[in-house]
CSV table of N, CA and C in Angstrom, one decimal:
chain,number,residue,atom,x,y,z
A,1,MET,N,183.6,84.1,34.8
A,1,MET,CA,182.7,85.1,35.2
A,1,MET,C,183.4,86.4,35.7
A,2,HIS,N,182.9,87.5,35.4
A,2,HIS,CA,183.5,88.8,35.7
A,2,HIS,C,182.4,89.6,36.5
A,3,LEU,N,182.8,90.1,37.7
A,3,LEU,CA,181.9,91.0,38.4
A,3,LEU,C,182.4,92.4,38.3
A,4,ARG,N,181.5,93.3,38.1
A,4,ARG,CA,181.8,94.7,37.9
A,4,ARG,C,180.7,95.6,38.4
A,5,SER,N,181.0,96.9,38.5
A,5,SER,CA,180.0,97.8,39.0
A,5,SER,C,179.1,98.1,37.9
A,6,TYR,N,177.9,98.5,38.2
A,6,TYR,CA,176.8,98.9,37.3
A,6,TYR,C,177.3,100.1,36.5
A,7,VAL,N,176.9,100.2,35.2
A,7,VAL,CA,177.0,101.4,34.4
A,7,VAL,C,175.6,101.7,33.8
A,8,ASP,N,175.3,102.9,33.4
A,8,ASP,CA,174.0,103.2,32.9
A,8,ASP,C,173.6,102.4,31.7
A,9,ALA,N,174.4,101.9,30.9
A,9,ALA,CA,174.1,101.1,29.8
A,9,ALA,C,173.5,99.8,30.2
A,10,ASP,N,173.6,99.4,31.5
A,10,ASP,CA,173.0,98.1,32.0
A,10,ASP,C,171.6,98.2,32.3
A,11,LEU,N,171.0,99.4,32.4
A,11,LEU,CA,169.7,99.6,32.9
A,11,LEU,C,168.6,98.7,32.3
A,12,ALA,N,168.5,98.8,30.9
A,12,ALA,CA,167.4,98.1,30.2
A,12,ALA,C,167.5,96.6,30.5
A,13,ARG,N,168.7,96.1,30.4
A,13,ARG,CA,168.9,94.6,30.6
A,13,ARG,C,168.6,94.2,32.1
A,14,LEU,N,168.9,95.1,33.0
A,14,LEU,CA,168.7,94.7,34.4
A,14,LEU,C,167.1,94.7,34.7
A,15,VAL,N,166.5,95.8,34.1
A,15,VAL,CA,165.0,95.8,34.2
A,15,VAL,C,164.3,94.5,33.6
A,16,GLU,N,164.8,94.2,32.4
A,16,GLU,CA,164.3,93.1,31.8
A,16,GLU,C,164.5,91.8,32.6
A,17,LEU,N,165.8,91.6,33.1
A,17,LEU,CA,166.1,90.4,34.0
A,17,LEU,C,165.2,90.4,35.2
A,18,THR,N,165.0,91.5,35.8
A,18,THR,CA,164.2,91.6,37.0
A,18,THR,C,162.8,91.2,36.8
A,19,ILE,N,162.2,91.7,35.7
A,19,ILE,CA,160.8,91.3,35.3
A,19,ILE,C,160.8,89.8,35.0
A,20,GLU,N,161.7,89.3,34.3
A,20,GLU,CA,161.8,87.9,34.0
A,20,GLU,C,161.9,87.0,35.2
A,21,THR,N,162.7,87.4,36.1
A,21,THR,CA,162.9,86.7,37.4
A,21,THR,C,161.7,86.7,38.3
A,22,PHE,N,161.1,87.8,38.5
A,22,PHE,CA,160.0,87.9,39.5
A,22,PHE,C,158.6,87.9,38.9
A,23,GLY,N,158.5,87.9,37.6
A,23,GLY,CA,157.2,87.8,37.0
A,23,GLY,C,156.4,86.6,37.4
A,24,PRO,N,157.0,85.4,37.4
A,24,PRO,CA,156.2,84.2,37.8
A,24,PRO,C,155.7,84.3,39.3
A,25,PHE,N,156.4,85.0,40.1
A,25,PHE,CA,155.9,85.2,41.5
A,25,PHE,C,154.7,86.0,41.5
A,26,TYR,N,154.7,87.2,40.8
A,26,TYR,CA,153.5,88.0,40.9
A,26,TYR,C,152.3,87.4,40.1
A,27,GLU,N,152.6,86.9,39.0
A,27,GLU,CA,151.5,86.4,38.2
A,27,GLU,C,150.9,84.9,38.6
A,28,GLU,N,151.9,84.1,39.0
A,28,GLU,CA,151.5,82.7,39.3
A,28,GLU,C,151.4,82.4,40.8
A,29,SER,N,151.9,83.2,41.6
A,29,SER,CA,151.9,82.9,43.0
A,29,SER,C,151.1,84.0,43.8
A,30,PHE,N,151.5,85.2,43.8
A,30,PHE,CA,150.9,86.3,44.6
A,30,PHE,C,149.5,86.6,44.1
A,31,ARG,N,149.3,86.8,42.8
A,31,ARG,CA,147.9,87.1,42.3
A,31,ARG,C,146.9,86.1,42.7
A,32,PRO,N,147.1,84.8,42.5
A,32,PRO,CA,146.1,83.8,42.9
A,32,PRO,C,146.0,83.7,44.5
A,33,LEU,N,147.0,84.0,45.2
A,33,LEU,CA,147.0,83.9,46.6
A,33,LEU,C,146.1,85.0,47.2
A,34,VAL,N,146.3,86.2,46.7
A,34,VAL,CA,145.5,87.3,47.4
A,34,VAL,C,144.3,87.8,46.6
A,35,GLY,N,144.1,87.4,45.4
A,35,GLY,CA,142.9,87.8,44.6
A,35,GLY,C,143.2,89.1,43.8
A,36,GLU,N,142.3,89.3,42.9
A,36,GLU,CA,142.5,90.5,42.0
A,36,GLU,C,142.5,91.9,42.7
A,37,ARG,N,141.6,92.0,43.7
A,37,ARG,CA,141.5,93.3,44.3
A,37,ARG,C,142.7,93.7,45.1
A,38,ILE,N,143.1,92.8,45.9
A,38,ILE,CA,144.4,93.1,46.7
A,38,ILE,C,145.6,93.2,45.8
A,39,PHE,N,145.6,92.3,44.8
A,39,PHE,CA,146.8,92.3,43.9
A,39,PHE,C,146.9,93.7,43.2
A,40,ALA,N,145.7,94.2,42.8
A,40,ALA,CA,145.7,95.5,42.1
A,40,ALA,C,146.2,96.6,43.0
A,41,HIS,N,145.9,96.5,44.2
A,41,HIS,CA,146.4,97.5,45.1
A,41,HIS,C,147.8,97.4,45.6
A,42,GLN,N,148.2,96.1,45.8
A,42,GLN,CA,149.6,95.9,46.3
A,42,GLN,C,150.6,95.9,45.2
A,43,HIS,N,150.4,95.2,44.1
A,43,HIS,CA,151.4,95.0,43.0
A,43,HIS,C,150.8,95.1,41.6
A,44,GLY,N,149.7,95.8,41.4
A,44,GLY,CA,149.1,95.7,40.1
A,44,GLY,C,149.9,96.3,39.0
A,45,ASN,N,150.9,97.2,39.3
A,45,ASN,CA,151.8,97.8,38.3
A,45,ASN,C,153.2,97.3,38.6
A,46,TRP,N,153.4,96.0,39.0
A,46,TRP,CA,154.7,95.5,39.4
A,46,TRP,C,155.8,95.7,38.3
A,47,ARG,N,155.5,95.6,37.1
A,47,ARG,CA,156.5,95.8,36.0
A,47,ARG,C,157.0,97.3,36.0
A,48,ASP,N,156.0,98.3,36.1
A,48,ASP,CA,156.4,99.6,36.2
A,48,ASP,C,157.2,100.0,37.5
A,49,ASP,N,156.8,99.3,38.5
A,49,ASP,CA,157.4,99.5,39.8
A,49,ASP,C,158.9,99.1,39.7
A,50,TYR,N,159.1,98.0,39.0
A,50,TYR,CA,160.5,97.6,38.9
A,50,TYR,C,161.3,98.5,37.9
A,51,ARG,N,160.6,99.0,36.9
A,51,ARG,CA,161.3,100.0,36.0
A,51,ARG,C,161.8,101.2,36.8
A,52,THR,N,161.0,101.6,37.7
A,52,THR,CA,161.4,102.8,38.6
A,52,THR,C,162.5,102.3,39.6
A,53,GLN,N,162.2,101.2,40.3
A,53,GLN,CA,163.1,100.8,41.4
A,53,GLN,C,164.5,100.5,40.8
A,54,VAL,N,164.6,99.7,39.8
A,54,VAL,CA,165.9,99.4,39.3
A,54,VAL,C,166.7,100.6,38.8
A,55,ALA,N,166.1,101.6,38.2
A,55,ALA,CA,166.7,102.8,37.8
A,55,ALA,C,167.3,103.6,39.0
A,56,GLU,N,166.8,103.3,40.2
A,56,GLU,CA,167.2,104.1,41.4
A,56,GLU,C,168.1,103.3,42.3
A,57,LEU,N,168.5,102.1,41.9
A,57,LEU,CA,169.3,101.2,42.8
A,57,LEU,C,170.7,101.7,43.0
A,58,HIS,N,171.4,102.2,42.0
A,58,HIS,CA,172.8,102.6,42.0
A,58,HIS,C,173.0,104.0,42.2
A,59,GLU,N,173.2,104.4,43.4
A,59,GLU,CA,173.5,105.8,43.8
A,59,GLU,C,174.6,105.8,44.9
A,60,PRO,N,175.9,105.7,44.5
A,60,PRO,CA,176.9,105.5,45.5
A,60,PRO,C,177.0,106.7,46.5
A,61,ALA,N,176.6,107.8,46.1
A,61,ALA,CA,176.6,109.0,47.1
A,61,ALA,C,175.7,108.7,48.2
A,62,GLU,N,174.6,107.8,48.0
A,62,GLU,CA,173.7,107.5,49.0
A,62,GLU,C,174.0,106.1,49.5
A,63,HIS,N,175.1,105.5,49.3
A,63,HIS,CA,175.5,104.2,49.7
A,63,HIS,C,174.6,103.1,49.2
A,64,LYS,N,174.2,103.3,47.9
A,64,LYS,CA,173.4,102.3,47.2
A,64,LYS,C,174.3,101.8,46.0
A,65,TYR,N,174.4,100.5,45.8
A,65,TYR,CA,175.2,100.0,44.8
A,65,TYR,C,174.6,98.8,44.1
A,66,VAL,N,175.1,98.6,42.9
A,66,VAL,CA,174.8,97.5,42.1
A,66,VAL,C,176.0,96.9,41.4
A,67,ALA,N,176.1,95.6,41.5
A,67,ALA,CA,177.2,94.8,40.9
A,67,ALA,C,176.6,93.9,39.9
A,68,VAL,N,177.2,93.7,38.7
A,68,VAL,CA,176.7,92.9,37.6
A,68,VAL,C,177.7,91.8,37.4
A,69,ALA,N,177.2,90.6,37.2
A,69,ALA,CA,178.0,89.4,36.8
A,69,ALA,C,177.8,89.2,35.3
A,70,GLU,N,178.9,89.0,34.6
A,70,GLU,CA,178.7,88.7,33.1
A,70,GLU,C,179.9,87.8,32.7
A,71,GLU,N,179.6,87.3,31.6
A,71,GLU,CA,180.6,86.3,31.0
A,71,GLU,C,180.5,86.4,29.5
A,72,ASP,N,181.7,86.8,28.8
A,72,ASP,CA,181.7,87.0,27.4
A,72,ASP,C,180.6,87.9,26.9
A,73,GLY,N,180.4,89.0,27.7
A,73,GLY,CA,179.5,90.0,27.3
A,73,GLY,C,178.0,89.7,27.6
A,74,VAL,N,177.8,88.5,28.2
A,74,VAL,CA,176.4,88.0,28.6
A,74,VAL,C,176.1,88.4,30.0
A,75,LEU,N,175.0,89.0,30.3
A,75,LEU,CA,174.7,89.4,31.7
A,75,LEU,C,174.1,88.1,32.3
A,76,LEU,N,174.7,87.7,33.4
A,76,LEU,CA,174.3,86.5,34.2
A,76,LEU,C,173.4,86.8,35.3
A,77,GLY,N,173.6,88.0,36.0
A,77,GLY,CA,172.8,88.4,37.1
A,77,GLY,C,173.3,89.7,37.7
A,78,TYR,N,172.7,90.1,38.8
A,78,TYR,CA,173.1,91.3,39.5
A,78,TYR,C,172.6,91.3,40.9
A,79,VAL,N,173.3,92.1,41.7
A,79,VAL,CA,172.9,92.2,43.1
A,79,VAL,C,172.9,93.7,43.4
A,80,ALA,N,171.9,94.2,44.1
A,80,ALA,CA,171.8,95.6,44.6
A,80,ALA,C,171.8,95.6,46.1
A,81,TRP,N,172.5,96.5,46.7
A,81,TRP,CA,172.6,96.6,48.1
A,81,TRP,C,172.7,98.0,48.6
A,82,ILE,N,172.3,98.2,49.8
A,82,ILE,CA,172.4,99.5,50.5
A,82,ILE,C,173.2,99.3,51.8
A,83,VAL,N,174.0,100.3,52.1
A,83,VAL,CA,174.6,100.3,53.4
A,83,VAL,C,174.1,101.5,54.2
A,84,GLU,N,173.8,101.3,55.5
A,84,GLU,CA,173.4,102.3,56.4
A,84,GLU,C,174.5,102.5,57.4
A,85,PRO,N,175.5,103.3,57.2
A,85,PRO,CA,176.7,103.5,58.0
A,85,PRO,C,176.3,103.8,59.5
A,86,ALA,N,175.3,104.6,59.7
A,86,ALA,CA,175.0,104.9,61.1
A,86,ALA,C,174.5,103.7,61.9
A,87,ARG,N,173.9,102.7,61.2
A,87,ARG,CA,173.4,101.5,61.9
A,87,ARG,C,174.4,100.3,61.6
A,88,SER,N,175.5,100.5,60.9
A,88,SER,CA,176.4,99.4,60.7
A,88,SER,C,175.7,98.3,60.0
A,89,LYS,N,174.7,98.6,59.1
A,89,LYS,CA,173.8,97.6,58.5
A,89,LYS,C,174.0,97.7,57.0
A,90,GLY,N,173.9,96.5,56.4
A,90,GLY,CA,173.8,96.3,54.9
A,90,GLY,C,172.5,95.7,54.6
A,91,THR,N,171.9,95.9,53.5
A,91,THR,CA,170.7,95.3,53.0
A,91,THR,C,170.8,94.9,51.6
A,92,ILE,N,170.6,93.6,51.3
A,92,ILE,CA,170.5,93.2,49.9
A,92,ILE,C,169.1,93.6,49.4
A,93,GLU,N,169.1,94.5,48.5
A,93,GLU,CA,167.7,95.0,47.9
A,93,GLU,C,167.1,94.1,46.9
A,94,LEU,N,168.0,93.7,46.0
A,94,LEU,CA,167.6,92.8,44.9
A,94,LEU,C,168.7,91.9,44.5
A,95,LEU,N,168.4,90.7,44.2
A,95,LEU,CA,169.3,89.7,43.6
A,95,LEU,C,168.5,89.0,42.5
A,96,ALA,N,169.0,89.1,41.3
A,96,ALA,CA,168.4,88.4,40.2
A,96,ALA,C,169.5,87.7,39.3
A,97,VAL,N,169.3,86.5,39.1
A,97,VAL,CA,170.2,85.6,38.3
A,97,VAL,C,169.3,85.1,37.1
A,98,ALA,N,169.8,85.2,35.9
A,98,ALA,CA,169.1,84.6,34.7
A,98,ALA,C,168.9,83.1,34.9
A,99,GLY,N,167.7,82.7,34.6
A,99,GLY,CA,167.3,81.3,34.8
A,99,GLY,C,168.3,80.3,34.4
A,100,GLU,N,168.9,80.5,33.2
A,100,GLU,CA,169.9,79.5,32.7
A,100,GLU,C,171.2,79.5,33.5
A,101,HIS,N,171.4,80.4,34.4
A,101,HIS,CA,172.6,80.6,35.1
A,101,HIS,C,172.4,80.3,36.6
A,102,ARG,N,171.2,80.0,37.0
A,102,ARG,CA,171.0,79.6,38.4
A,102,ARG,C,171.7,78.4,38.8
A,103,ARG,N,172.0,78.2,40.1
A,103,ARG,CA,172.7,77.0,40.6
A,103,ARG,C,174.0,76.8,40.0
A,104,SER,N,174.7,77.9,39.5
A,104,SER,CA,176.0,77.8,39.0
A,104,SER,C,177.0,78.8,39.7
A,105,ASN,N,176.6,79.1,40.9
A,105,ASN,CA,177.5,80.0,41.8
A,105,ASN,C,177.5,81.5,41.5
A,106,VAL,N,176.7,81.9,40.5
A,106,VAL,CA,176.5,83.3,40.2
A,106,VAL,C,176.0,84.1,41.4
A,107,GLY,N,174.9,83.6,42.0
A,107,GLY,CA,174.2,84.3,43.1
A,107,GLY,C,175.2,84.3,44.3
A,108,THR,N,175.9,83.2,44.5
A,108,THR,CA,176.9,83.2,45.6
A,108,THR,C,178.0,84.3,45.4
A,109,ALA,N,178.5,84.3,44.2
A,109,ALA,CA,179.6,85.2,43.9
A,109,ALA,C,179.1,86.7,44.1
A,110,LEU,N,177.9,86.9,43.6
A,110,LEU,CA,177.3,88.3,43.7
A,110,LEU,C,177.1,88.7,45.2
A,111,CYS,N,176.5,87.8,45.9
A,111,CYS,CA,176.3,88.0,47.4
A,111,CYS,C,177.6,88.2,48.1
A,112,GLU,N,178.6,87.4,47.9
A,112,GLU,CA,179.9,87.5,48.6
A,112,GLU,C,180.6,88.8,48.2
A,113,HIS,N,180.4,89.3,47.0
A,113,HIS,CA,180.9,90.5,46.5
A,113,HIS,C,180.2,91.7,47.3
A,114,ALA,N,178.9,91.6,47.4
A,114,ALA,CA,178.2,92.6,48.1
A,114,ALA,C,178.6,92.6,49.6
A,115,PHE,N,178.7,91.4,50.2
A,115,PHE,CA,179.0,91.4,51.6
A,115,PHE,C,180.4,92.0,51.8
A,116,ALA,N,181.4,91.7,51.0
A,116,ALA,CA,182.7,92.3,51.1
A,116,ALA,C,182.7,93.9,51.0
A,117,ALA,N,181.8,94.4,50.1
A,117,ALA,CA,181.7,95.8,49.9
A,117,ALA,C,181.0,96.4,51.2
A,118,MET,N,180.1,95.7,51.7
A,118,MET,CA,179.4,96.2,52.9
A,118,MET,C,180.4,96.2,54.1
A,119,ARG,N,181.2,95.1,54.2
A,119,ARG,CA,182.2,95.2,55.3
A,119,ARG,C,183.1,96.3,55.1
A,120,ALA,N,183.5,96.7,53.9
A,120,ALA,CA,184.4,97.7,53.6
A,120,ALA,C,183.9,99.1,54.1
A,121,GLU,N,182.5,99.1,54.2
A,121,GLU,CA,181.8,100.4,54.6
A,121,GLU,C,181.4,100.2,56.1
A,122,ASN,N,182.0,99.2,56.8
A,122,ASN,CA,181.9,99.0,58.2
A,122,ASN,C,180.5,98.5,58.6
A,123,ALA,N,179.8,97.9,57.7
A,123,ALA,CA,178.5,97.2,58.1
A,123,ALA,C,178.9,95.9,58.9
A,124,ASP,N,178.1,95.7,59.9
A,124,ASP,CA,178.4,94.6,60.8
A,124,ASP,C,177.5,93.4,60.5
A,125,TYR,N,176.4,93.7,59.8
A,125,TYR,CA,175.4,92.6,59.5
A,125,TYR,C,174.7,93.0,58.2
A,126,VAL,N,174.0,92.0,57.6
A,126,VAL,CA,173.3,92.2,56.4
A,126,VAL,C,171.9,91.6,56.7
A,127,GLU,N,171.0,92.3,56.0
A,127,GLU,CA,169.6,91.8,56.0
A,127,GLU,C,169.1,91.5,54.5
A,128,ILE,N,168.5,90.3,54.4
A,128,ILE,CA,168.1,89.9,53.0
A,128,ILE,C,166.6,89.5,53.2
A,129,GLY,N,165.7,90.0,52.5
A,129,GLY,CA,164.3,89.6,52.6
A,129,GLY,C,163.9,88.7,51.4
A,130,THR,N,163.0,87.8,51.6
A,130,THR,CA,162.4,87.1,50.5
A,130,THR,C,161.0,86.5,51.0
A,131,GLY,N,160.3,85.9,50.1
A,131,GLY,CA,158.9,85.4,50.5
A,131,GLY,C,158.9,84.1,51.2
A,132,GLY,N,157.8,83.8,51.9
A,132,GLY,CA,157.7,82.6,52.5
A,132,GLY,C,156.9,81.6,51.7
A,133,ASP,N,156.6,81.9,50.5
A,133,ASP,CA,155.7,81.0,49.6
A,133,ASP,C,156.6,80.0,48.9
A,134,ALA,N,156.0,79.1,48.1
A,134,ALA,CA,156.7,78.1,47.4
A,134,ALA,C,157.7,78.7,46.3
A,135,PHE,N,157.3,79.8,45.7
A,135,PHE,CA,158.1,80.4,44.7
A,135,PHE,C,159.5,80.7,45.2
A,136,HIS,N,159.5,81.2,46.5
A,136,HIS,CA,160.7,81.7,47.1
A,136,HIS,C,161.5,80.7,47.9
A,137,ALA,N,161.0,79.5,47.9
A,137,ALA,CA,161.7,78.3,48.6
A,137,ALA,C,163.2,78.3,48.2
A,138,PRO,N,163.5,78.3,46.9
A,138,PRO,CA,164.9,78.2,46.5
A,138,PRO,C,165.8,79.4,47.1
A,139,ALA,N,165.1,80.6,47.1
A,139,ALA,CA,165.9,81.8,47.6
A,139,ALA,C,166.1,81.5,49.2
A,140,ARG,N,165.1,81.0,49.8
A,140,ARG,CA,165.3,80.8,51.3
A,140,ARG,C,166.4,79.8,51.5
A,141,ALA,N,166.4,78.7,50.8
A,141,ALA,CA,167.5,77.7,50.9
A,141,ALA,C,168.9,78.3,50.5
A,142,PHE,N,168.9,79.1,49.5
A,142,PHE,CA,170.1,79.8,49.1
A,142,PHE,C,170.7,80.7,50.2
A,143,TYR,N,169.8,81.6,50.8
A,143,TYR,CA,170.3,82.5,51.8
A,143,TYR,C,170.7,81.7,53.1
A,144,GLU,N,170.1,80.6,53.4
A,144,GLU,CA,170.5,79.8,54.5
A,144,GLU,C,171.9,79.2,54.2
A,145,SER,N,172.1,78.8,52.9
A,145,SER,CA,173.4,78.3,52.6
A,145,SER,C,174.5,79.3,52.7
A,146,LEU,N,174.2,80.6,52.7
A,146,LEU,CA,175.1,81.6,52.9
A,146,LEU,C,175.4,81.9,54.4
A,147,GLY,N,174.7,81.2,55.2
A,147,GLY,CA,174.8,81.4,56.7
A,147,GLY,C,173.8,82.4,57.3
A,148,CYS,N,172.8,82.8,56.5
A,148,CYS,CA,171.8,83.7,57.0
A,148,CYS,C,170.8,83.0,57.9
A,149,THR,N,170.2,83.7,58.8
A,149,THR,CA,169.2,83.2,59.8
A,149,THR,C,167.9,83.7,59.4
A,150,GLN,N,166.9,82.8,59.2
A,150,GLN,CA,165.5,83.2,58.9
A,150,GLN,C,164.8,83.7,60.1
A,151,LEU,N,164.2,84.9,60.1
A,151,LEU,CA,163.5,85.4,61.2
A,151,LEU,C,162.0,85.1,61.0
A,152,PRO,N,161.4,84.7,62.1
A,152,PRO,CA,159.9,84.4,62.0
A,152,PRO,C,159.1,85.7,61.8
A,153,LEU,N,158.3,85.7,60.8
A,153,LEU,CA,157.5,86.9,60.5
A,153,LEU,C,156.3,86.4,59.9
A,154,ALA,N,155.2,87.0,60.2
A,154,ALA,CA,153.9,86.7,59.6
A,154,ALA,C,153.3,88.0,59.1
A,155,VAL,N,152.8,88.1,57.9
A,155,VAL,CA,152.1,89.2,57.3
A,155,VAL,C,150.7,88.7,56.8
A,156,TYR,N,149.7,89.4,57.1
A,156,TYR,CA,148.4,88.9,56.7
A,156,TYR,C,147.7,90.0,55.9
A,157,VAL,N,146.9,89.6,55.0
A,157,VAL,CA,146.1,90.6,54.2
A,157,VAL,C,144.6,90.1,54.2
A,158,ARG,N,143.7,91.0,54.0
A,158,ARG,CA,142.3,90.6,53.9
A,158,ARG,C,141.5,91.7,53.2
A,159,GLU,N,140.7,91.3,52.3
A,159,GLU,CA,139.8,92.4,51.6
A,159,GLU,C,138.8,92.8,52.7
A,160,LEU,N,138.5,94.1,52.6
A,160,LEU,CA,137.5,94.7,53.5
A,160,LEU,C,136.2,94.9,52.8
């Protein structure tokens, strides 16, 4: 496995991987949980939102970075992070690993790469967010295996 910095030619595949990775959450978990009306307002255009977001993830002049994992020209996954130098803080914005490569240390390698890059920019801590639902249980277990501490947080929604 080879880790490298993002290049513009990666964009289409990263968008595709992001949609593949998080589509089941939006369509099979979030939509049934909140109902059609809230879903439409919160994430009704989630695919287009990712097309926009992923295109803006790598802006080194703004301390925003993406690293890609690949093997034999095959994209295995990617991690996107931001460093806030004034706060000595790093944030993992997105982590996506192709389904067939999960549980093979790709995510660990990507996160450790991002953590090292954050430390190099003098970040003292990292924040990683994920959901509290069943879909995100593997992500929570993974982040805990990296030594991250889950913060108690509750978010509620209700139709009016």
